Short mmCIF file of C-alpha atoms in Angstrom, two decimals:
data_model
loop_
_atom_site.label_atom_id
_atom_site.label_comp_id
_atom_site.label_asym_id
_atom_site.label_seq_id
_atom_site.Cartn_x
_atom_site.Cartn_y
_atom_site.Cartn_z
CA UNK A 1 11.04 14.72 -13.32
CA UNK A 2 10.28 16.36 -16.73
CA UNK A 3 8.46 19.71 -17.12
CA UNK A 4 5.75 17.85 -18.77
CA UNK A 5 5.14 15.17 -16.20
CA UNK A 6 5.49 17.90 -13.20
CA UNK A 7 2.96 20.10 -15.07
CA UNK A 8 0.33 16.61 -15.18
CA UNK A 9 0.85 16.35 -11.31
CA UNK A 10 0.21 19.88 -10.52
CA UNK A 11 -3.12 19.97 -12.76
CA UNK A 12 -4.16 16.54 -10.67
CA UNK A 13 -3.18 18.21 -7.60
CA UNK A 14 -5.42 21.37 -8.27
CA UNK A 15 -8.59 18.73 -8.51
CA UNK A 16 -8.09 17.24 -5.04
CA UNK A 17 -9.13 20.61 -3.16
CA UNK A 18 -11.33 18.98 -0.17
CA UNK A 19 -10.19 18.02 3.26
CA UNK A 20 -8.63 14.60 3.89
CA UNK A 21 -9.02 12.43 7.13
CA UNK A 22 -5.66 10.69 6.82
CA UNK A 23 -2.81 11.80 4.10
CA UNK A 24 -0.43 8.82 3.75
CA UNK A 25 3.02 9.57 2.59
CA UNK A 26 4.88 6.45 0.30
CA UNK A 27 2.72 4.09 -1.73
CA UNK A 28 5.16 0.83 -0.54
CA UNK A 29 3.30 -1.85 1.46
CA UNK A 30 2.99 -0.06 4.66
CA UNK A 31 1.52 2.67 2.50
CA UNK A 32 -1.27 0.73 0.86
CA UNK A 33 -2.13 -1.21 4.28
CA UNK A 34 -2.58 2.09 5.76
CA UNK A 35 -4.80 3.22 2.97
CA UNK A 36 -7.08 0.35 2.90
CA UNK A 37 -7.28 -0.03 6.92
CA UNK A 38 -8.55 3.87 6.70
CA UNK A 39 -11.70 3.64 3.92
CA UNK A 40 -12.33 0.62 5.27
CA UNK A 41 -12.76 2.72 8.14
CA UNK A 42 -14.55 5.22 6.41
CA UNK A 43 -11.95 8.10 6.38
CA UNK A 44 -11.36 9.98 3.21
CA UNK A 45 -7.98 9.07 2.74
CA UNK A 46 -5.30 9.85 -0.03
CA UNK A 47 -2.16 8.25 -0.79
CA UNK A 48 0.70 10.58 -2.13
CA UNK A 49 3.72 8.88 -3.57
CA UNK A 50 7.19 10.47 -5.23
CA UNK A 51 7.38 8.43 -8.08
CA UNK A 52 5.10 5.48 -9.92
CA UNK A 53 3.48 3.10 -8.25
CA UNK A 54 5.78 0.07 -7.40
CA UNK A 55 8.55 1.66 -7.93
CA UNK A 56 10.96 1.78 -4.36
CA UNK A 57 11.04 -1.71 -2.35
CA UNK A 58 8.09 -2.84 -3.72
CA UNK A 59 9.69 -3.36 -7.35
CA UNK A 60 12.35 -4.78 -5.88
CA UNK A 61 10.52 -7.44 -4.15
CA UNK A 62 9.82 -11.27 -5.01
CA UNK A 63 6.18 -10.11 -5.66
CA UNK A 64 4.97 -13.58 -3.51
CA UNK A 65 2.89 -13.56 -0.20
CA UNK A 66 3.57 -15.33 2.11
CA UNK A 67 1.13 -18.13 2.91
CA UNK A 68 2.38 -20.04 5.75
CA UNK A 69 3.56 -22.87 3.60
CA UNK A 70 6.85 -23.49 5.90
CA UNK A 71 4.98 -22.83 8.86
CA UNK A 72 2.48 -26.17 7.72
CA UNK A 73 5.41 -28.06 6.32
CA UNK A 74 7.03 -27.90 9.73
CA UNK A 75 4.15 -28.95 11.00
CA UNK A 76 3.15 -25.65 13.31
CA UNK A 77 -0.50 -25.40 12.00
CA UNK A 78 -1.36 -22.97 14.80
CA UNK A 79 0.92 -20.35 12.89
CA UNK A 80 -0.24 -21.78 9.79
CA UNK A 81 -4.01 -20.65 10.96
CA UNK A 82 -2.57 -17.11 11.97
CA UNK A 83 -0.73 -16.18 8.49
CA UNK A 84 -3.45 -17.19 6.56
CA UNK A 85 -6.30 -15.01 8.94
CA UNK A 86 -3.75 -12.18 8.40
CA UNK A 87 -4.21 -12.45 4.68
CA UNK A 88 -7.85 -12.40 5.21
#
C-alpha cells in the first residue's frame, strides 16, 4: 500500500468516530450479505475491507447468479421456486 493511499484511509478512518452495531470484516459475498441482512435490520453497520472492492474471490468469479435454470431444465420446479425466493 503506498504512503499516499494509507494516508487517504487513515483521514476516512478519523470521520467514522461513532459506535457501530455490527463491524463486518471482508467485503466478498458473505461480507455484503451480512451487511445488507444488518441495515435491513436497522443496525448501524460498517463493512471494512483490506483492499478494493471486488478484489479477492469475488474478482475471480464468473460474475453470474445463479437462477435455478438447471434445476427447471431438469424438471425439479420445487427447487426452481426455492433459488429464485432466495434471490428475492
Amino acid at each position: 500500500m503506498t504512503n499516499t493511499r494509507q494516508t487517504s484511509r487513515d483521514s476516512r478512518w478519523a470521520t467514522l468516530e461513532q459506535e457501530w452495531d455490527v463491524i463486518v470484516v471482508g467485503g466478498g459475498i458473505t461480507g455484503a450479505g451480512i451487511l445488507r441482512e444488518a441495515t435491513r435490520a436497522g443496525l448501524r453497520a460498517l463493512l471494512i475491507e483490506r483492499q478494493d472492492f471486488a478484489w479477492g474471490t469475488s474478482s475471480r468469479s464468473s460474475k453470474l447468479v445463479h437462477g435455478g435454470l438447471r434445476y427447471l431444465a431438469q424438471g425439479h420446479l420445487q427447487l426452481t421456486r426455492e433459488s429464485v425466493a432466495e434471490r428475492e
